[in-house]
Short mmCIF file of C-alpha atoms in Angstrom, two decimals:
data_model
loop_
_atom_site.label_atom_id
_atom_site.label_comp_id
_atom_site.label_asym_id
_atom_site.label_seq_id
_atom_site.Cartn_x
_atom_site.Cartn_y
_atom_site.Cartn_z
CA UNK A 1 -0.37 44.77 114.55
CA UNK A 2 3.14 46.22 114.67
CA UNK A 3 5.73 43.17 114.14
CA UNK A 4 8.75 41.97 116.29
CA UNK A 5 10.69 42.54 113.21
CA UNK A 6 9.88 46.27 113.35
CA UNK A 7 10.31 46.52 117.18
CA UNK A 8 13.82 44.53 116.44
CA UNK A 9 14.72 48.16 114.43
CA UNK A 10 14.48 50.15 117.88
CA UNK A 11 17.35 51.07 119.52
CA UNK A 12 17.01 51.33 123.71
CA UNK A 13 15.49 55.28 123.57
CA UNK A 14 13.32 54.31 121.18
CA UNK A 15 12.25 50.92 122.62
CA UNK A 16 11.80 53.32 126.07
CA UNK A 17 9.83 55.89 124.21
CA UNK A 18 7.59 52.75 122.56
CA UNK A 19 7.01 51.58 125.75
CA UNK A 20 5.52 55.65 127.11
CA UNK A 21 3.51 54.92 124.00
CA UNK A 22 1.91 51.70 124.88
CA UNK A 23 1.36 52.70 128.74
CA UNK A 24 -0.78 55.64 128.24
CA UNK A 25 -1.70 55.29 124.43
CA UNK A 26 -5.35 57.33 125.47
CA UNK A 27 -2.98 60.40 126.54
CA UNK A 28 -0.26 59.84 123.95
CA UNK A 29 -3.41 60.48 121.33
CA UNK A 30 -4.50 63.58 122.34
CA UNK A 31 -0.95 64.99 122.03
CA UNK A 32 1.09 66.65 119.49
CA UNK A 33 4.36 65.25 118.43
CA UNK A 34 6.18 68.18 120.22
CA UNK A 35 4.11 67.46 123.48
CA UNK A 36 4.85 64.02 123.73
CA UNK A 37 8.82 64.51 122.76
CA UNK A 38 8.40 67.00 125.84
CA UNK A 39 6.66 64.74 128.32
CA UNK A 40 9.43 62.11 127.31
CA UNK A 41 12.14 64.16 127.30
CA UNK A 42 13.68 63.31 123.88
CA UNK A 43 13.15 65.34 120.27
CA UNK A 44 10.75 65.07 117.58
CA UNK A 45 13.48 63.19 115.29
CA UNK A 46 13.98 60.66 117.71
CA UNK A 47 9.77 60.36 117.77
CA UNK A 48 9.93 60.36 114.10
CA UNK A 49 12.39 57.60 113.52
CA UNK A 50 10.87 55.04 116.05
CA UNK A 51 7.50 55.89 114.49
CA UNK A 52 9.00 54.85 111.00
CA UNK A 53 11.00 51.92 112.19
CA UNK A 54 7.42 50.66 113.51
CA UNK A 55 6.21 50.75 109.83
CA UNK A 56 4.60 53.99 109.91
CA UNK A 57 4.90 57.46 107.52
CA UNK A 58 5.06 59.26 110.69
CA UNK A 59 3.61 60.52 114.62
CA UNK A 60 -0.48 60.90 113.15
CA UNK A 61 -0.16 57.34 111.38
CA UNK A 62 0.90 55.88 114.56
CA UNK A 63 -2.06 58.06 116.48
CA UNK A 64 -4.52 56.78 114.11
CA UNK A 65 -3.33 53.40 114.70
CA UNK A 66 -3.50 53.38 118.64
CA UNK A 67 -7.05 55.19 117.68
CA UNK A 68 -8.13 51.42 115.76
CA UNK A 69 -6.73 49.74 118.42
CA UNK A 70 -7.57 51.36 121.36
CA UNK A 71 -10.44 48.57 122.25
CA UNK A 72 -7.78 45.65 122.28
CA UNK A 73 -5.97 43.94 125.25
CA UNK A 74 -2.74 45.05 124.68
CA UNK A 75 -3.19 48.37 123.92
CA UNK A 76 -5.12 49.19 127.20
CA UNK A 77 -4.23 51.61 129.21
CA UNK A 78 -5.03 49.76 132.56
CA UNK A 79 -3.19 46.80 131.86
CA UNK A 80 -0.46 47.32 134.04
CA UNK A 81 -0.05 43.11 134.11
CA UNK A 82 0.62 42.97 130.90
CA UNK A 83 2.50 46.40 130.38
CA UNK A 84 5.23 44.82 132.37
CA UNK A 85 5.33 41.82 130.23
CA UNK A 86 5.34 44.08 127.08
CA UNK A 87 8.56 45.88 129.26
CA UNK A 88 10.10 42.61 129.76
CA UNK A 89 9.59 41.17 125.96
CA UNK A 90 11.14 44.57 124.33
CA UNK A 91 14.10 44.23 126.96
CA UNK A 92 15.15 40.58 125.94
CA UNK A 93 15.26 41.82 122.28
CA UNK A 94 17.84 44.59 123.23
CA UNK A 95 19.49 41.82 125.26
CA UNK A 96 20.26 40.57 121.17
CA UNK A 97 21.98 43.83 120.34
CA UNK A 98 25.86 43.70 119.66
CA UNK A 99 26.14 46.85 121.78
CA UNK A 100 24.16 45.96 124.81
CA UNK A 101 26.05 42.27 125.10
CA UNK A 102 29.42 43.91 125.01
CA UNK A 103 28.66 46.13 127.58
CA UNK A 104 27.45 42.85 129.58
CA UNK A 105 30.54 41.16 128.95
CA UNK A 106 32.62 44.32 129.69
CA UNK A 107 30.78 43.93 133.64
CA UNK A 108 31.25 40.21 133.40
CA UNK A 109 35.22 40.56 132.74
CA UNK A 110 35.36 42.90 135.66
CA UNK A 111 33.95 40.50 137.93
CA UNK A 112 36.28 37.53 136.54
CA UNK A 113 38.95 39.18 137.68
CA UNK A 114 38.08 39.74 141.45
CA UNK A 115 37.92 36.92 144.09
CA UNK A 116 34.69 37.59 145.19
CA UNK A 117 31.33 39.75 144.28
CA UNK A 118 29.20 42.11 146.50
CA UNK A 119 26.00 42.79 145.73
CA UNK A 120 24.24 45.91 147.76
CA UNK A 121 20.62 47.29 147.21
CA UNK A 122 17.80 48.14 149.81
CA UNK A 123 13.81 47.47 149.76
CA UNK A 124 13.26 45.79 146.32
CA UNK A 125 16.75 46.69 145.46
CA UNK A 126 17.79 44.26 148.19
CA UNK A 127 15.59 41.19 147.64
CA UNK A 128 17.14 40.88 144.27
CA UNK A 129 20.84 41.77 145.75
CA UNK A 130 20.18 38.31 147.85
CA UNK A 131 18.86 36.61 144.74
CA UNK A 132 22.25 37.46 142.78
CA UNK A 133 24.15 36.23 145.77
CA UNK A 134 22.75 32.75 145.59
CA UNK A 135 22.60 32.34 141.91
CA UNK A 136 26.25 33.45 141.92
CA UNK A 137 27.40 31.18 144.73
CA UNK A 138 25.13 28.66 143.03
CA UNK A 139 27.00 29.26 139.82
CA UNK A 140 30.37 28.47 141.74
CA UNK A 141 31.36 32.31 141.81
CA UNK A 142 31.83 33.68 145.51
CA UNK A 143 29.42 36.59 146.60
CA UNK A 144 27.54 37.75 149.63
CA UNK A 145 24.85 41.00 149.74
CA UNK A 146 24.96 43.76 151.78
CA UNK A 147 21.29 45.21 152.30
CA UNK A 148 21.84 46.53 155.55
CA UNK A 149 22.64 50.31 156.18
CA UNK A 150 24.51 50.16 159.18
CA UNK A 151 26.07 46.61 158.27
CA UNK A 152 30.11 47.82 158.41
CA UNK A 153 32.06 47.76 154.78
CA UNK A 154 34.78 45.21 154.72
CA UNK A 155 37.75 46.78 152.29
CA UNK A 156 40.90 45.84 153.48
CA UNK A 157 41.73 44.19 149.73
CA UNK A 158 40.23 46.08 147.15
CA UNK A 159 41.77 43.97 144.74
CA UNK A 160 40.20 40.79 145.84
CA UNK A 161 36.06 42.39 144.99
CA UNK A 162 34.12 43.98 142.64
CA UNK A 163 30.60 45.49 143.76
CA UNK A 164 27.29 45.33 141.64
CA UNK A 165 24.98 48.06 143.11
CA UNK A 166 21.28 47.43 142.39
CA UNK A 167 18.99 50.88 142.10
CA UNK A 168 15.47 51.15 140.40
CA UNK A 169 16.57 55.03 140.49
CA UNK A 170 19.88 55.53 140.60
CA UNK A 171 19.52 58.08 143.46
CA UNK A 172 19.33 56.06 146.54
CA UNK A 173 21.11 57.66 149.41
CA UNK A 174 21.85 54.47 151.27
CA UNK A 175 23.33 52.88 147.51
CA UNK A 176 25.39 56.07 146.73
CA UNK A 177 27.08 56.79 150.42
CA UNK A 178 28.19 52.96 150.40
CA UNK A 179 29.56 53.34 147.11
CA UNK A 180 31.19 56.50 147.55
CA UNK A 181 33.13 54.67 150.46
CA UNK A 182 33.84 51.65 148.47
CA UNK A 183 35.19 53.73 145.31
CA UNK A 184 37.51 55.55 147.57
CA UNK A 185 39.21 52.30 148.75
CA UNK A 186 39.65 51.63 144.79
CA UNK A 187 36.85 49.31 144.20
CA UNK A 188 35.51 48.55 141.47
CA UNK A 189 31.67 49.12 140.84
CA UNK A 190 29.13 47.94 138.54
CA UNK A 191 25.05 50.05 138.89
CA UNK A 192 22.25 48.04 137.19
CA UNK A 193 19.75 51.08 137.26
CA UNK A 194 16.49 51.79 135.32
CA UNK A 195 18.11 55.06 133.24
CA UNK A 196 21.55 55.37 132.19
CA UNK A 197 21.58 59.00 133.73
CA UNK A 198 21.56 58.96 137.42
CA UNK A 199 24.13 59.38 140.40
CA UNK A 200 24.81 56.10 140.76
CA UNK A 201 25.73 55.28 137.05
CA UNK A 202 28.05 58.17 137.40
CA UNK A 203 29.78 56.61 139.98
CA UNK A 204 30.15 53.19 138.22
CA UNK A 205 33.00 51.76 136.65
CA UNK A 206 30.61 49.86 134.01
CA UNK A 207 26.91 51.21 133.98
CA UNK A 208 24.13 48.84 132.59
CA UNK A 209 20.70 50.84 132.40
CA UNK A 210 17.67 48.40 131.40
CA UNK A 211 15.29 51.15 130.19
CA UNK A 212 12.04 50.34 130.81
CA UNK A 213 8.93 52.61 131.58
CA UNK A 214 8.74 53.37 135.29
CA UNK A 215 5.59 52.68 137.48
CA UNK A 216 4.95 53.61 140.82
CA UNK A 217 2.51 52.49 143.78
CA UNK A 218 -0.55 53.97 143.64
CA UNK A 219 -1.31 53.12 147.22
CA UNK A 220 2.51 53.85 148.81
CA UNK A 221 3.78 57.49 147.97
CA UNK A 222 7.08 55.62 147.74
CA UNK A 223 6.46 52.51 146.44
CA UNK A 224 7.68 51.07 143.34
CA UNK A 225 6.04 48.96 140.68
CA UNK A 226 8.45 49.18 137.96
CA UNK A 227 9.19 46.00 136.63
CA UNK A 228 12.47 43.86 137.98
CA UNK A 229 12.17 41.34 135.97
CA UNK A 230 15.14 42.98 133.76
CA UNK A 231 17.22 43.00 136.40
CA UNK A 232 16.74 39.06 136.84
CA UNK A 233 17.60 38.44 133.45
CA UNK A 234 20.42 40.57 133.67
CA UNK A 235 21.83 38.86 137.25
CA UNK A 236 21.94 35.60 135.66
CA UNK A 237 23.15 36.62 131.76
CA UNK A 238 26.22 38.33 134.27
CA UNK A 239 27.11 34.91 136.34
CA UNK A 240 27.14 32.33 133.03
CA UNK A 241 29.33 35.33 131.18
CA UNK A 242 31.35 35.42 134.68
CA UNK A 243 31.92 31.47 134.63
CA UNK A 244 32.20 31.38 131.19
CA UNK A 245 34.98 33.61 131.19
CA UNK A 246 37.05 31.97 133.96
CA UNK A 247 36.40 28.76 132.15
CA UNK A 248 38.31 30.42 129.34
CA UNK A 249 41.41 31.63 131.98
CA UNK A 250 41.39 28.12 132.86
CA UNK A 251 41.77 26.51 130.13
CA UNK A 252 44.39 29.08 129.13
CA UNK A 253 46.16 28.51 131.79
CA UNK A 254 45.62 24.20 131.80
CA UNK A 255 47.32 24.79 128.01
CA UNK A 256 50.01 26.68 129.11
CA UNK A 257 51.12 24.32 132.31
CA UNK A 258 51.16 21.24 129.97
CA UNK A 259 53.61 23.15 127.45
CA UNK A 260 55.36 24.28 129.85
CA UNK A 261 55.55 20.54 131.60
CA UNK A 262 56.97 19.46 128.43
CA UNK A 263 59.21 22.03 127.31
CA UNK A 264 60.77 20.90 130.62
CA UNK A 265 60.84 17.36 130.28
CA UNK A 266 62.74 17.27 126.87
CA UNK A 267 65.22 19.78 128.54
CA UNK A 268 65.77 16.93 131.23
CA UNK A 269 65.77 14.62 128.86
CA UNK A 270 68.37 16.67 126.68
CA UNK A 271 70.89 17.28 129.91
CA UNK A 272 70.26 13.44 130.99
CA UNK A 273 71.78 12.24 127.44
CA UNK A 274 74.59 14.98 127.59
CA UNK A 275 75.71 13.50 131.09
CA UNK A 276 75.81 9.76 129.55
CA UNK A 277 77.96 10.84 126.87
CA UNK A 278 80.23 12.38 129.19
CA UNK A 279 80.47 9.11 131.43
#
């Protein structure tokens, strides 16, 4: 069984590649390492190293492993239910890399510093805009959604808002033609997508990809099964950093009013003894 510790090692392209591995493990067998670094669109090096931070010499090690294990629950390749799980579990161990939280905090700083937060997204996109609206407001941080497409964009301060767009892709029409109009009016944007490389990340002032394996509807041509439960975690990580950090300009501020309250009361103090001697 291949140990948290060695799935601690992988860094979010490998974690993304692990996860190709684990969906279809009865395809990935039957490849060569060149053919699956070509149906994930990443090298052989990068196949190599994840294989070796999992704990083995190399790609047929791993193949003969999936080959021992291909009768077990979590290897199986119509396990969707538990695939997403898997997706979720590797996600909240990147959410403990140094890298990942800073760029986090970067988005959380952003929206600190604005009055109030818009959240935008459409179908899925928009259920979990609504849900980051009320744990926001819930969280005592302003924010309303916008999941209609004809619902009129409200600019006039810039300043005042910062907008997180939510996008499984990245490439939503809707997504990108609001945010095109809210860029040009100087705001500033935040894209929680699936990949870092999309339109919409382009866009973005801070980009924050969750990199999990996507899944789509096999009923809907356009339906989407990819897991959201990143994007959750990633909604509320964003409000407590928020809060946390206008706690902080609070207190900062708190600490500067009382020295400045009594730098000024020993300077009336000072004047009030200068008068009396003058009497």
């Amino acid at each position: 069984m291949i140990e948290d510790s060695h799935l601690n090692k992988l860094n979010d392209l490998e974690s993304m590649v692990f996860e190709h591995v684990l969906k279809e493990p009865e395809c990935v067998m039957k490849m060569t390492i060149r053919e699956f670094a070509s149906s994930v669109h990443v090298s052989t090096t990068t196949i190599v190293r994840m294989t070796r931070k999992l704990g083995f010499s190399g790609w047929n090690e791993m193949k003969g492993y999936l080959r021992a294990q291909r009768d077990k629950i979590s290897l199986k390749a119509d396990a969707a239910e538990y695939d997403n799980l898997l997706a979720f579990e590797l996600f909240t161990k990147r959410l403990r890399n140094p890298e990942y939280l800073k760029l986090i905090d970067e988005a959380a700083k952003l929206l600190e510093e604005t009055e109030y937060t818009v959240f935008i997204g459409v179908g899925t996109s928009g259920a979990l805009a609504d849900y980051g609206t009320k744990y926001f407001n819930n969280a005592g941080l302003p924010a309303f959604e916008v999941t209609d497409p004809y619902q009129p964009l409200m600019t006039n301060n810039a300043q005042s808002m910062t907008v997180v767009a939510l996008s499984i892709s990245g490439k939503t029409n809707f997504i990108i033609g609001s945010i095109a109009s809210y860029k040009r009016d100087g705001v500033k944007v935040i894209s929680i997508t699936n990949e870092r490389n999309n339109t919409l990340s382009n866009m973005a002032d801070v980009a924050i990809p969750y990199n999990v394996a996507a899944e789509s509807s096999k009923v809907h041509a356009l339906g989407q099964l990819t897991t959201q439960l990143p994007v959750v975690a990633l909604l509320e990580r964003l409000a407590h950093r928020t809060h946390s950090f206008r706690q902080e300009k609070i207190k900062i501020i708190v600490k500067r009013a009382r020295h400045l309250k009594a730098v000024f009361f020993k300077e009336g103090r000072f004047f009030k003894e200068i008068n009396w001697l003058m009497v």
